[in-house]
Amino acid sequence: MPPLRLAIAGLGAIGAEVARAVRAGEAPGVEIAAVVEPIPGPTRDRLAAAGVPVHIDLDALDWDSLDAVLEAASQAALRTIAPQVLKRGVNLVALSAGATLDGDFLASLLSAAQASGARIWVPSGAIGALDVIRAARVGDVASITLTTTKPPVALVDAPWVVEQGINLTSIDDRRVIFSGGPVEAVRGFPQNVNVAALLALAADGPDRLRVTVVADPAAPGNVHEVEAIGSFGSMRLRLENRPSETNPKTSALAAQSVIALLRQLGSPLRFA
Ligand SMILES: NC(=O)c1ccc[n+]([C@@H]2O[C@H](COP(=O)([O-])OP(=O)(O)OC[C@H]3O[C@@H](n4cnc5c(N)ncnc54)[C@H](O)[C@@H]3O)[C@@H](O)[C@H]2O)c1
């Protein structure tokens, strides 16, 4: 099979790790065709020195040479990157899933992909259980709950924390700081609760999902607990995610989930 030629948009915690892994041969059958990163940094310099085309925006990409673009930047970036990628018939790997809770934006992505024949691949990111939720939706699902617990430092600057005037430094015990639907959760914690959007995508919509965010100085990292109840029975998942070394707001598992997705694309064995 010809290699899958991937452009990476965003060389932060996730994009840099994916670039390293692909170049180290950890995703056989995948090549880095280009990277897009507006801010100078050591990863960008290393890739440029290794001969990888480096761009500051998508305009300079050689689209005909690409099979897929990985968005590993931000929700705002996904909104500008995704339409450009999909209209050219190039597949999109989307990490900033929070943006898809905007129903109009999600619908526009799906119709752009349908029109061009491109595919949107959504890695499992910092969560699991999406397979169970998707299968459960074939029957009836009564409720899905997500409880995300993080050390206060991982919640600094979240819009909800700022708007509500929550003093994170004064939190010395486990404290619920948000409870509500996934749309409000992702608005209030755009860099932290992409997992809520992933669960909503797997559940075909946000209606059945409730989200709680807990600040806990004793949290052993980023903890996600998912519970689902439905005609299939019930499910409970607890993930204690180690934060990425370069971005405490991102779980190390998120980059690994992209690498796992890229491995699967080159494999005859498909999990879903
Ligand atoms: N789906 C999940 O479970 C999950 C998990 C963790 C993080 N995320 C999301 O993935 C995204 C990347 O996370 P990260 O920790 O690597 O972020 P990061 O902040 O470490 O890095 C983002 C990088 O993208 C670059 N960037 C910004 N706008 C860009 C644009 N328009 N084009 C190209 N590059 C651009 C930035 O300069 C930065 O280097 C974030 O939106 C984050 O919320 C999703």
PDB file of C-alpha atoms and ligand atoms in Angstrom:
ATOM      1  CA  MET A   1       0.000   0.000   0.000  1.00  0.00           C
ATOM      2  CA  PRO A   2       1.287   3.545  -0.692  1.00  0.00           C
ATOM      3  CA  PRO A   3       2.079   5.462   2.494  1.00  0.00           C
ATOM      4  CA  LEU A   4      -0.571   7.681   4.027  1.00  0.00           C
ATOM      5  CA  ARG A   5       0.745  11.222   3.650  1.00  0.00           C
ATOM      6  CA  LEU A   6      -0.194  13.272   6.679  1.00  0.00           C
ATOM      7  CA  ALA A   7       0.073  17.007   7.346  1.00  0.00           C
ATOM      8  CA  ILE A   8       0.036  18.030  11.001  1.00  0.00           C
ATOM      9  CA  ALA A   9      -1.570  21.368  11.880  1.00  0.00           C
ATOM     10  CA  GLY A  10      -0.336  22.372  15.333  1.00  0.00           C
ATOM     11  CA  LEU A  11       2.950  21.252  16.867  1.00  0.00           C
ATOM     12  CA  GLY A  12       2.032  21.576  20.537  1.00  0.00           C
ATOM     13  CA  ALA A  13       1.906  18.734  23.050  1.00  0.00           C
ATOM     14  CA  ILE A  14      -0.028  16.400  20.748  1.00  0.00           C
ATOM     15  CA  GLY A  15       1.232  17.386  17.304  1.00  0.00           C
ATOM     16  CA  ALA A  16       4.891  17.254  18.376  1.00  0.00           C
ATOM     17  CA  GLU A  17       4.484  13.797  19.902  1.00  0.00           C
ATOM     18  CA  VAL A  18       2.643  12.474  16.843  1.00  0.00           C
ATOM     19  CA  ALA A  19       5.346  13.912  14.565  1.00  0.00           C
ATOM     20  CA  ARG A  20       8.053  12.269  16.683  1.00  0.00           C
ATOM     21  CA  ALA A  21       6.279   8.901  16.674  1.00  0.00           C
ATOM     22  CA  VAL A  22       5.549   8.872  12.952  1.00  0.00           C
ATOM     23  CA  ARG A  23       9.113   9.848  12.095  1.00  0.00           C
ATOM     24  CA  ALA A  24      10.378   7.114  14.435  1.00  0.00           C
ATOM     25  CA  GLY A  25       8.358   4.545  12.453  1.00  0.00           C
ATOM     26  CA  GLU A  26       5.847   3.920  15.237  1.00  0.00           C
ATOM     27  CA  ALA A  27       2.924   4.207  12.804  1.00  0.00           C
ATOM     28  CA  PRO A  28       4.007   2.052   9.856  1.00  0.00           C
ATOM     29  CA  GLY A  29       2.652   3.212   6.517  1.00  0.00           C
ATOM     30  CA  VAL A  30       2.328   6.857   7.563  1.00  0.00           C
ATOM     31  CA  GLU A  31       4.609   9.722   6.471  1.00  0.00           C
ATOM     32  CA  ILE A  32       4.722  13.338   7.576  1.00  0.00           C
ATOM     33  CA  ALA A  33       4.195  15.267   4.335  1.00  0.00           C
ATOM     34  CA  ALA A  34       4.150  18.747   5.919  1.00  0.00           C
ATOM     35  CA  VAL A  35       3.499  20.621   9.125  1.00  0.00           C
ATOM     36  CA  VAL A  36       1.623  23.854   9.782  1.00  0.00           C
ATOM     37  CA  GLU A  37       2.606  25.781  12.898  1.00  0.00           C
ATOM     38  CA  PRO A  38       2.556  29.576  13.156  1.00  0.00           C
ATOM     39  CA  ILE A  39       4.788  29.824  16.238  1.00  0.00           C
ATOM     40  CA  PRO A  40       8.528  29.093  16.050  1.00  0.00           C
ATOM     41  CA  GLY A  41       9.791  26.370  18.346  1.00  0.00           C
ATOM     42  CA  PRO A  42      12.243  23.486  18.654  1.00  0.00           C
ATOM     43  CA  THR A  43       9.950  20.863  17.062  1.00  0.00           C
ATOM     44  CA  ARG A  44       9.258  23.095  14.074  1.00  0.00           C
ATOM     45  CA  ASP A  45      12.997  23.787  13.713  1.00  0.00           C
ATOM     46  CA  ARG A  46      13.875  20.082  13.973  1.00  0.00           C
ATOM     47  CA  LEU A  47      11.340  19.081  11.329  1.00  0.00           C
ATOM     48  CA  ALA A  48      12.448  21.892   9.003  1.00  0.00           C
ATOM     49  CA  ALA A  49      16.071  20.804   9.447  1.00  0.00           C
ATOM     50  CA  ALA A  50      15.027  17.240   8.557  1.00  0.00           C
ATOM     51  CA  GLY A  51      13.552  18.480   5.275  1.00  0.00           C
ATOM     52  CA  VAL A  52       9.858  18.396   6.227  1.00  0.00           C
ATOM     53  CA  PRO A  53       7.990  21.299   4.568  1.00  0.00           C
ATOM     54  CA  VAL A  54       7.020  23.719   7.339  1.00  0.00           C
ATOM     55  CA  HIS A  55       4.288  26.319   6.821  1.00  0.00           C
ATOM     56  CA  ILE A  56       2.734  29.005   8.967  1.00  0.00           C
ATOM     57  CA  ASP A  57      -0.748  28.473   7.525  1.00  0.00           C
ATOM     58  CA  LEU A  58      -2.612  26.030   5.307  1.00  0.00           C
ATOM     59  CA  ASP A  59      -2.450  28.140   2.146  1.00  0.00           C
ATOM     60  CA  ALA A  60       1.014  26.947   1.163  1.00  0.00           C
ATOM     61  CA  LEU A  61       0.217  23.224   1.475  1.00  0.00           C
ATOM     62  CA  ASP A  62       0.638  21.026  -1.600  1.00  0.00           C
ATOM     63  CA  TRP A  63      -2.888  19.628  -1.319  1.00  0.00           C
ATOM     64  CA  ASP A  64      -2.557  17.053  -4.103  1.00  0.00           C
ATOM     65  CA  SER A  65       0.197  15.330  -2.154  1.00  0.00           C
ATOM     66  CA  LEU A  66      -1.888  14.887   1.021  1.00  0.00           C
ATOM     67  CA  ASP A  67      -4.115  12.040   2.193  1.00  0.00           C
ATOM     68  CA  ALA A  68      -5.015  13.523   5.574  1.00  0.00           C
ATOM     69  CA  VAL A  69      -4.555  16.552   7.814  1.00  0.00           C
ATOM     70  CA  LEU A  70      -4.309  16.184  11.582  1.00  0.00           C
ATOM     71  CA  GLU A  71      -5.800  19.158  13.425  1.00  0.00           C
ATOM     72  CA  ALA A  72      -3.963  19.336  16.757  1.00  0.00           C
ATOM     73  CA  ALA A  73      -4.331  23.055  17.411  1.00  0.00           C
ATOM     74  CA  SER A  74      -7.507  24.493  18.970  1.00  0.00           C
ATOM     75  CA  GLN A  75     -11.259  24.661  18.510  1.00  0.00           C
ATOM     76  CA  ALA A  76     -10.855  27.981  16.690  1.00  0.00           C
ATOM     77  CA  ALA A  77      -8.261  26.425  14.390  1.00  0.00           C
ATOM     78  CA  LEU A  78     -10.498  23.428  13.692  1.00  0.00           C
ATOM     79  CA  ARG A  79     -13.212  25.826  12.540  1.00  0.00           C
ATOM     80  CA  THR A  80     -10.915  27.371   9.929  1.00  0.00           C
ATOM     81  CA  ILE A  81      -8.894  24.274   9.032  1.00  0.00           C
ATOM     82  CA  ALA A  82     -11.676  21.680   8.669  1.00  0.00           C
ATOM     83  CA  PRO A  83     -13.669  23.328   5.855  1.00  0.00           C
ATOM     84  CA  GLN A  84     -10.492  23.939   3.813  1.00  0.00           C
ATOM     85  CA  VAL A  85      -9.342  20.342   4.219  1.00  0.00           C
ATOM     86  CA  LEU A  86     -12.676  18.646   3.567  1.00  0.00           C
ATOM     87  CA  LYS A  87     -13.635  20.707   0.515  1.00  0.00           C
ATOM     88  CA  ARG A  88     -10.429  19.469  -1.153  1.00  0.00           C
ATOM     89  CA  GLY A  89     -11.381  15.844  -0.538  1.00  0.00           C
ATOM     90  CA  VAL A  90      -8.570  15.406   1.996  1.00  0.00           C
ATOM     91  CA  ASN A  91      -9.360  13.363   5.117  1.00  0.00           C
ATOM     92  CA  LEU A  92      -9.369  15.133   8.458  1.00  0.00           C
ATOM     93  CA  VAL A  93      -8.223  13.831  11.840  1.00  0.00           C
ATOM     94  CA  ALA A  94      -9.932  16.154  14.322  1.00  0.00           C
ATOM     95  CA  LEU A  95      -8.730  16.525  17.904  1.00  0.00           C
ATOM     96  CA  SER A  96     -10.445  19.710  19.041  1.00  0.00           C
ATOM     97  CA  ALA A  97     -13.728  17.835  19.263  1.00  0.00           C
ATOM     98  CA  GLY A  98     -15.304  20.471  21.511  1.00  0.00           C
ATOM     99  CA  ALA A  99     -16.099  22.543  18.425  1.00  0.00           C
ATOM    100  CA  THR A 100     -18.463  19.822  17.162  1.00  0.00           C
ATOM    101  CA  LEU A 101     -20.935  20.605  19.943  1.00  0.00           C
ATOM    102  CA  ASP A 102     -21.950  23.499  17.715  1.00  0.00           C
ATOM    103  CA  GLY A 103     -24.605  21.585  15.759  1.00  0.00           C
ATOM    104  CA  ASP A 104     -24.420  23.911  12.729  1.00  0.00           C
ATOM    105  CA  PHE A 105     -20.644  23.521  12.530  1.00  0.00           C
ATOM    106  CA  LEU A 106     -20.890  19.734  12.812  1.00  0.00           C
ATOM    107  CA  ALA A 107     -23.549  19.627  10.093  1.00  0.00           C
ATOM    108  CA  SER A 108     -21.357  21.770   7.823  1.00  0.00           C
ATOM    109  CA  LEU A 109     -18.416  19.396   8.333  1.00  0.00           C
ATOM    110  CA  LEU A 110     -20.509  16.344   7.543  1.00  0.00           C
ATOM    111  CA  SER A 111     -21.963  17.855   4.390  1.00  0.00           C
ATOM    112  CA  ALA A 112     -18.524  19.077   3.206  1.00  0.00           C
ATOM    113  CA  ALA A 113     -17.146  15.565   3.722  1.00  0.00           C
ATOM    114  CA  GLN A 114     -20.100  13.994   1.946  1.00  0.00           C
ATOM    115  CA  ALA A 115     -19.741  16.376  -1.002  1.00  0.00           C
ATOM    116  CA  SER A 116     -16.016  15.722  -1.494  1.00  0.00           C
ATOM    117  CA  GLY A 117     -15.822  12.077  -0.391  1.00  0.00           C
ATOM    118  CA  ALA A 118     -13.375  12.931   2.426  1.00  0.00           C
ATOM    119  CA  ARG A 119     -13.623  11.221   5.806  1.00  0.00           C
ATOM    120  CA  ILE A 120     -13.474  12.728   9.296  1.00  0.00           C
ATOM    121  CA  TRP A 121     -11.569  10.530  11.728  1.00  0.00           C
ATOM    122  CA  VAL A 122     -12.109  11.219  15.404  1.00  0.00           C
ATOM    123  CA  PRO A 123      -9.472   9.720  17.712  1.00  0.00           C
ATOM    124  CA  SER A 124     -10.651   8.556  21.129  1.00  0.00           C
ATOM    125  CA  GLY A 125      -8.415  11.275  22.638  1.00  0.00           C
ATOM    126  CA  ALA A 126      -8.286  11.386  26.406  1.00  0.00           C
ATOM    127  CA  ILE A 127     -11.248   9.065  26.903  1.00  0.00           C
ATOM    128  CA  GLY A 128     -12.426   5.523  26.259  1.00  0.00           C
ATOM    129  CA  ALA A 129     -15.797   3.791  26.143  1.00  0.00           C
ATOM    130  CA  LEU A 130     -16.839   5.443  22.864  1.00  0.00           C
ATOM    131  CA  ASP A 131     -17.261   1.975  21.372  1.00  0.00           C
ATOM    132  CA  VAL A 132     -19.660   1.016  24.166  1.00  0.00           C
ATOM    133  CA  ILE A 133     -21.652   4.239  23.838  1.00  0.00           C
ATOM    134  CA  ARG A 134     -21.972   3.789  20.078  1.00  0.00           C
ATOM    135  CA  ALA A 135     -23.114   0.204  20.453  1.00  0.00           C
ATOM    136  CA  ALA A 136     -25.421   1.143  23.327  1.00  0.00           C
ATOM    137  CA  ARG A 137     -27.116   3.748  21.094  1.00  0.00           C
ATOM    138  CA  VAL A 138     -28.290   0.949  18.821  1.00  0.00           C
ATOM    139  CA  GLY A 139     -30.631   0.206  21.733  1.00  0.00           C
ATOM    140  CA  ASP A 140     -31.987   2.706  24.262  1.00  0.00           C
ATOM    141  CA  VAL A 141     -29.657   4.843  26.375  1.00  0.00           C
ATOM    142  CA  ALA A 142     -31.196   6.399  29.467  1.00  0.00           C
ATOM    143  CA  SER A 143     -28.246   8.466  30.653  1.00  0.00           C
ATOM    144  CA  ILE A 144     -24.535   9.125  30.234  1.00  0.00           C
ATOM    145  CA  THR A 145     -22.582  10.984  32.886  1.00  0.00           C
ATOM    146  CA  LEU A 146     -19.033  12.305  32.687  1.00  0.00           C
ATOM    147  CA  THR A 147     -17.221  13.414  35.820  1.00  0.00           C
ATOM    148  CA  THR A 148     -13.869  15.060  35.110  1.00  0.00           C
ATOM    149  CA  THR A 149     -11.544  15.628  38.069  1.00  0.00           C
ATOM    150  CA  LYS A 150      -8.353  17.625  37.644  1.00  0.00           C
ATOM    151  CA  PRO A 151      -5.744  19.319  39.810  1.00  0.00           C
ATOM    152  CA  PRO A 152      -6.621  23.031  40.091  1.00  0.00           C
ATOM    153  CA  VAL A 153      -3.503  23.980  38.058  1.00  0.00           C
ATOM    154  CA  ALA A 154      -4.989  22.191  35.036  1.00  0.00           C
ATOM    155  CA  LEU A 155      -8.086  24.421  35.224  1.00  0.00           C
ATOM    156  CA  VAL A 156      -6.334  27.807  35.341  1.00  0.00           C
ATOM    157  CA  ASP A 157      -7.729  30.342  32.817  1.00  0.00           C
ATOM    158  CA  ALA A 158     -10.783  28.224  31.937  1.00  0.00           C
ATOM    159  CA  PRO A 159     -13.521  30.741  30.962  1.00  0.00           C
ATOM    160  CA  TRP A 160     -15.946  29.282  33.544  1.00  0.00           C
ATOM    161  CA  VAL A 161     -13.339  29.678  36.319  1.00  0.00           C
ATOM    162  CA  VAL A 162     -12.682  33.295  35.285  1.00  0.00           C
ATOM    163  CA  GLU A 163     -16.380  34.215  34.830  1.00  0.00           C
ATOM    164  CA  GLN A 164     -17.403  32.699  38.158  1.00  0.00           C
ATOM    165  CA  GLY A 165     -14.406  34.226  39.965  1.00  0.00           C
ATOM    166  CA  ILE A 166     -13.358  30.807  41.273  1.00  0.00           C
ATOM    167  CA  ASN A 167     -10.153  31.111  43.306  1.00  0.00           C
ATOM    168  CA  LEU A 168      -8.373  27.889  42.420  1.00  0.00           C
ATOM    169  CA  THR A 169      -5.499  28.542  44.835  1.00  0.00           C
ATOM    170  CA  SER A 170      -7.917  28.467  47.776  1.00  0.00           C
ATOM    171  CA  ILE A 171      -9.176  24.967  46.921  1.00  0.00           C
ATOM    172  CA  ASP A 172      -7.637  22.564  49.404  1.00  0.00           C
ATOM    173  CA  ASP A 173     -10.141  19.722  49.054  1.00  0.00           C
ATOM    174  CA  ARG A 174     -12.186  18.062  46.303  1.00  0.00           C
ATOM    175  CA  ARG A 175     -14.706  20.644  45.016  1.00  0.00           C
ATOM    176  CA  VAL A 176     -17.365  20.455  42.271  1.00  0.00           C
ATOM    177  CA  ILE A 177     -16.902  23.650  40.235  1.00  0.00           C
ATOM    178  CA  PHE A 178     -19.258  22.901  37.340  1.00  0.00           C
ATOM    179  CA  SER A 179     -22.303  20.778  36.680  1.00  0.00           C
ATOM    180  CA  GLY A 180     -24.365  20.997  33.493  1.00  0.00           C
ATOM    181  CA  GLY A 181     -24.768  19.959  29.899  1.00  0.00           C
ATOM    182  CA  PRO A 182     -21.868  19.283  27.519  1.00  0.00           C
ATOM    183  CA  VAL A 183     -22.393  22.438  25.458  1.00  0.00           C
ATOM    184  CA  GLU A 184     -21.961  24.684  28.513  1.00  0.00           C
ATOM    185  CA  ALA A 185     -19.124  22.439  29.759  1.00  0.00           C
ATOM    186  CA  VAL A 186     -17.137  22.802  26.574  1.00  0.00           C
ATOM    187  CA  ARG A 187     -17.773  26.548  26.491  1.00  0.00           C
ATOM    188  CA  GLY A 188     -16.586  26.878  30.084  1.00  0.00           C
ATOM    189  CA  PHE A 189     -13.611  24.519  29.766  1.00  0.00           C
ATOM    190  CA  PRO A 190     -12.655  24.553  26.067  1.00  0.00           C
ATOM    191  CA  GLN A 191      -9.224  23.022  26.580  1.00  0.00           C
ATOM    192  CA  ASN A 192     -10.296  20.500  29.172  1.00  0.00           C
ATOM    193  CA  VAL A 193     -13.559  18.881  28.240  1.00  0.00           C
ATOM    194  CA  ASN A 194     -13.116  17.700  24.665  1.00  0.00           C
ATOM    195  CA  VAL A 195     -14.024  14.324  26.065  1.00  0.00           C
ATOM    196  CA  ALA A 196     -17.579  15.591  26.669  1.00  0.00           C
ATOM    197  CA  ALA A 197     -17.831  16.370  22.984  1.00  0.00           C
ATOM    198  CA  LEU A 198     -16.473  12.936  22.067  1.00  0.00           C
ATOM    199  CA  LEU A 199     -19.120  11.276  24.210  1.00  0.00           C
ATOM    200  CA  ALA A 200     -21.812  13.479  22.633  1.00  0.00           C
ATOM    201  CA  LEU A 201     -20.587  12.515  19.158  1.00  0.00           C
ATOM    202  CA  ALA A 202     -20.646   8.821  20.064  1.00  0.00           C
ATOM    203  CA  ALA A 203     -24.113   9.251  21.577  1.00  0.00           C
ATOM    204  CA  ASP A 204     -25.459  11.012  18.426  1.00  0.00           C
ATOM    205  CA  GLY A 205     -26.085  14.232  20.332  1.00  0.00           C
ATOM    206  CA  PRO A 206     -25.577  15.964  23.653  1.00  0.00           C
ATOM    207  CA  ASP A 207     -29.061  15.473  25.120  1.00  0.00           C
ATOM    208  CA  ARG A 208     -28.458  12.428  27.297  1.00  0.00           C
ATOM    209  CA  LEU A 209     -25.099  13.604  28.646  1.00  0.00           C
ATOM    210  CA  ARG A 210     -24.467  15.419  31.942  1.00  0.00           C
ATOM    211  CA  VAL A 211     -21.020  16.760  32.850  1.00  0.00           C
ATOM    212  CA  THR A 212     -19.465  17.517  36.241  1.00  0.00           C
ATOM    213  CA  VAL A 213     -16.054  19.170  36.634  1.00  0.00           C
ATOM    214  CA  VAL A 214     -14.233  18.722  39.938  1.00  0.00           C
ATOM    215  CA  ALA A 215     -11.092  20.536  41.117  1.00  0.00           C
ATOM    216  CA  ASP A 216      -9.081  18.361  43.495  1.00  0.00           C
ATOM    217  CA  PRO A 217      -5.515  19.140  44.638  1.00  0.00           C
ATOM    218  CA  ALA A 218      -5.098  15.418  45.419  1.00  0.00           C
ATOM    219  CA  ALA A 219      -6.220  14.281  41.942  1.00  0.00           C
ATOM    220  CA  PRO A 220      -3.710  11.780  40.562  1.00  0.00           C
ATOM    221  CA  GLY A 221      -3.734  13.564  37.163  1.00  0.00           C
ATOM    222  CA  ASN A 222      -6.674  14.103  34.827  1.00  0.00           C
ATOM    223  CA  VAL A 223      -9.392  11.681  35.929  1.00  0.00           C
ATOM    224  CA  HIS A 224     -12.432  10.929  33.758  1.00  0.00           C
ATOM    225  CA  GLU A 225     -15.291   8.773  34.987  1.00  0.00           C
ATOM    226  CA  VAL A 226     -17.996   7.784  32.524  1.00  0.00           C
ATOM    227  CA  GLU A 227     -21.195   6.014  33.438  1.00  0.00           C
ATOM    228  CA  ALA A 228     -23.858   4.900  30.992  1.00  0.00           C
ATOM    229  CA  ILE A 229     -27.159   3.206  31.638  1.00  0.00           C
ATOM    230  CA  GLY A 230     -29.382   1.756  28.958  1.00  0.00           C
ATOM    231  CA  SER A 231     -31.129  -1.276  27.553  1.00  0.00           C
ATOM    232  CA  PHE A 232     -27.705  -2.943  27.144  1.00  0.00           C
ATOM    233  CA  GLY A 233     -27.106  -2.831  30.929  1.00  0.00           C
ATOM    234  CA  SER A 234     -24.698  -0.374  32.495  1.00  0.00           C
ATOM    235  CA  MET A 235     -21.075   0.678  32.135  1.00  0.00           C
ATOM    236  CA  ARG A 236     -18.614   2.427  34.393  1.00  0.00           C
ATOM    237  CA  LEU A 237     -15.163   3.560  33.272  1.00  0.00           C
ATOM    238  CA  ARG A 238     -12.531   5.367  35.334  1.00  0.00           C
ATOM    239  CA  LEU A 239      -9.438   6.740  33.626  1.00  0.00           C
ATOM    240  CA  GLU A 240      -6.548   8.262  35.552  1.00  0.00           C
ATOM    241  CA  ASN A 241      -4.737  10.106  32.806  1.00  0.00           C
ATOM    242  CA  ARG A 242      -1.170  11.254  33.190  1.00  0.00           C
ATOM    243  CA  PRO A 243      -0.799  14.841  31.917  1.00  0.00           C
ATOM    244  CA  SER A 244       1.380  15.451  28.890  1.00  0.00           C
ATOM    245  CA  GLU A 245       4.894  16.557  29.835  1.00  0.00           C
ATOM    246  CA  THR A 246       4.595  19.728  27.762  1.00  0.00           C
ATOM    247  CA  ASN A 247       0.963  20.753  28.402  1.00  0.00           C
ATOM    248  CA  PRO A 248      -0.651  19.972  31.794  1.00  0.00           C
ATOM    249  CA  LYS A 249      -4.090  20.624  30.267  1.00  0.00           C
ATOM    250  CA  THR A 250      -3.654  17.718  27.859  1.00  0.00           C
ATOM    251  CA  SER A 251      -3.525  14.017  28.719  1.00  0.00           C
ATOM    252  CA  ALA A 252      -0.633  11.956  27.359  1.00  0.00           C
ATOM    253  CA  LEU A 253      -3.231   9.441  26.158  1.00  0.00           C
ATOM    254  CA  ALA A 254      -4.557  11.962  23.615  1.00  0.00           C
ATOM    255  CA  ALA A 255      -1.402  11.838  21.462  1.00  0.00           C
ATOM    256  CA  GLN A 256      -1.255   8.066  21.920  1.00  0.00           C
ATOM    257  CA  SER A 257      -4.826   7.772  20.637  1.00  0.00           C
ATOM    258  CA  VAL A 258      -3.828   9.562  17.435  1.00  0.00           C
ATOM    259  CA  ILE A 259      -0.837   7.280  16.974  1.00  0.00           C
ATOM    260  CA  ALA A 260      -3.114   4.263  17.592  1.00  0.00           C
ATOM    261  CA  LEU A 261      -5.571   5.601  14.983  1.00  0.00           C
ATOM    262  CA  LEU A 262      -2.765   6.072  12.456  1.00  0.00           C
ATOM    263  CA  ARG A 263      -1.545   2.529  13.150  1.00  0.00           C
ATOM    264  CA  GLN A 264      -5.031   1.180  12.586  1.00  0.00           C
ATOM    265  CA  LEU A 265      -5.353   2.957   9.243  1.00  0.00           C
ATOM    266  CA  GLY A 266      -2.375   0.965   8.007  1.00  0.00           C
ATOM    267  CA  SER A 267      -3.576  -2.333   9.469  1.00  0.00           C
ATOM    268  CA  PRO A 268      -5.947  -4.967   8.058  1.00  0.00           C
ATOM    269  CA  LEU A 269      -7.403  -5.356  11.574  1.00  0.00           C
ATOM    270  CA  ARG A 270      -9.965  -2.682  12.420  1.00  0.00           C
ATOM    271  CA  PHE A 271     -11.439  -1.962  15.863  1.00  0.00           C
ATOM    272  CA  ALA A 272     -14.529   0.211  16.038  1.00  0.00           C
TER     273      ALA A 272
HETATM  274  N1  LIG B   1      -9.945  14.945  21.804  1.00  0.00           N
HETATM  275  C1  LIG B   1      -9.344  14.892  22.992  1.00  0.00           C
HETATM  276  O1  LIG B   1      -9.599  14.043  23.846  1.00  0.00           O
HETATM  277  C2  LIG B   1      -8.288  15.924  23.283  1.00  0.00           C
HETATM  278  C3  LIG B   1      -7.395  15.705  24.329  1.00  0.00           C
HETATM  279  C4  LIG B   1      -6.427  16.661  24.576  1.00  0.00           C
HETATM  280  C5  LIG B   1      -6.376  17.816  23.804  1.00  0.00           C
HETATM  281  N2  LIG B   1      -7.287  18.004  22.811  1.00  0.00           N
HETATM  282  C6  LIG B   1      -7.271  19.215  21.984  1.00  0.00           C
HETATM  283  O2  LIG B   1      -6.299  19.051  20.984  1.00  0.00           O
HETATM  284  C7  LIG B   1      -5.797  20.341  20.608  1.00  0.00           C
HETATM  285  C8  LIG B   1      -4.259  20.313  20.698  1.00  0.00           C
HETATM  286  O3  LIG B   1      -3.873  20.047  22.035  1.00  0.00           O
HETATM  287  P1  LIG B   1      -2.363  20.341  22.526  1.00  0.00           P
HETATM  288  O4  LIG B   1      -2.294  19.952  23.955  1.00  0.00           O
HETATM  289  O5  LIG B   1      -1.394  19.767  21.544  1.00  0.00           O
HETATM  290  O6  LIG B   1      -2.348  21.938  22.414  1.00  0.00           O
HETATM  291  P2  LIG B   1      -1.085  22.908  22.533  1.00  0.00           P
HETATM  292  O7  LIG B   1      -1.637  24.197  23.034  1.00  0.00           O
HETATM  293  O8  LIG B   1       0.029  22.259  23.260  1.00  0.00           O
HETATM  294  O9  LIG B   1      -0.629  23.087  21.013  1.00  0.00           O
HETATM  295  C9  LIG B   1      -1.435  23.676  20.022  1.00  0.00           C
HETATM  296  C10 LIG B   1      -0.510  24.147  18.900  1.00  0.00           C
HETATM  297  O10 LIG B   1      -1.313  24.539  17.779  1.00  0.00           O
HETATM  298  C11 LIG B   1      -0.739  25.721  17.224  1.00  0.00           C
HETATM  299  N3  LIG B   1      -1.779  26.406  16.452  1.00  0.00           N
HETATM  300  C12 LIG B   1      -2.710  27.273  16.899  1.00  0.00           C
HETATM  301  N4  LIG B   1      -3.485  27.676  15.871  1.00  0.00           N
HETATM  302  C13 LIG B   1      -3.042  27.031  14.771  1.00  0.00           C
HETATM  303  C14 LIG B   1      -3.452  27.018  13.405  1.00  0.00           C
HETATM  304  N5  LIG B   1      -4.482  27.742  12.973  1.00  0.00           N
HETATM  305  N6  LIG B   1      -2.782  26.223  12.540  1.00  0.00           N
HETATM  306  C15 LIG B   1      -1.745  25.472  12.977  1.00  0.00           C
HETATM  307  N7  LIG B   1      -1.304  25.446  14.261  1.00  0.00           N
HETATM  308  C16 LIG B   1      -1.950  26.223  15.134  1.00  0.00           C
HETATM  309  C17 LIG B   1      -0.234  26.490  18.430  1.00  0.00           C
HETATM  310  O11 LIG B   1       0.742  27.460  18.072  1.00  0.00           O
HETATM  311  C18 LIG B   1       0.336  25.369  19.297  1.00  0.00           C
HETATM  312  O12 LIG B   1       1.687  25.101  18.981  1.00  0.00           O
HETATM  313  C19 LIG B   1      -6.438  21.346  21.582  1.00  0.00           C
HETATM  314  O13 LIG B   1      -7.568  21.940  20.970  1.00  0.00           O
HETATM  315  C20 LIG B   1      -6.871  20.479  22.729  1.00  0.00           C
HETATM  316  O14 LIG B   1      -7.968  21.024  23.432  1.00  0.00           O
HETATM  317  C21 LIG B   1      -8.220  17.069  22.529  1.00  0.00           C
END
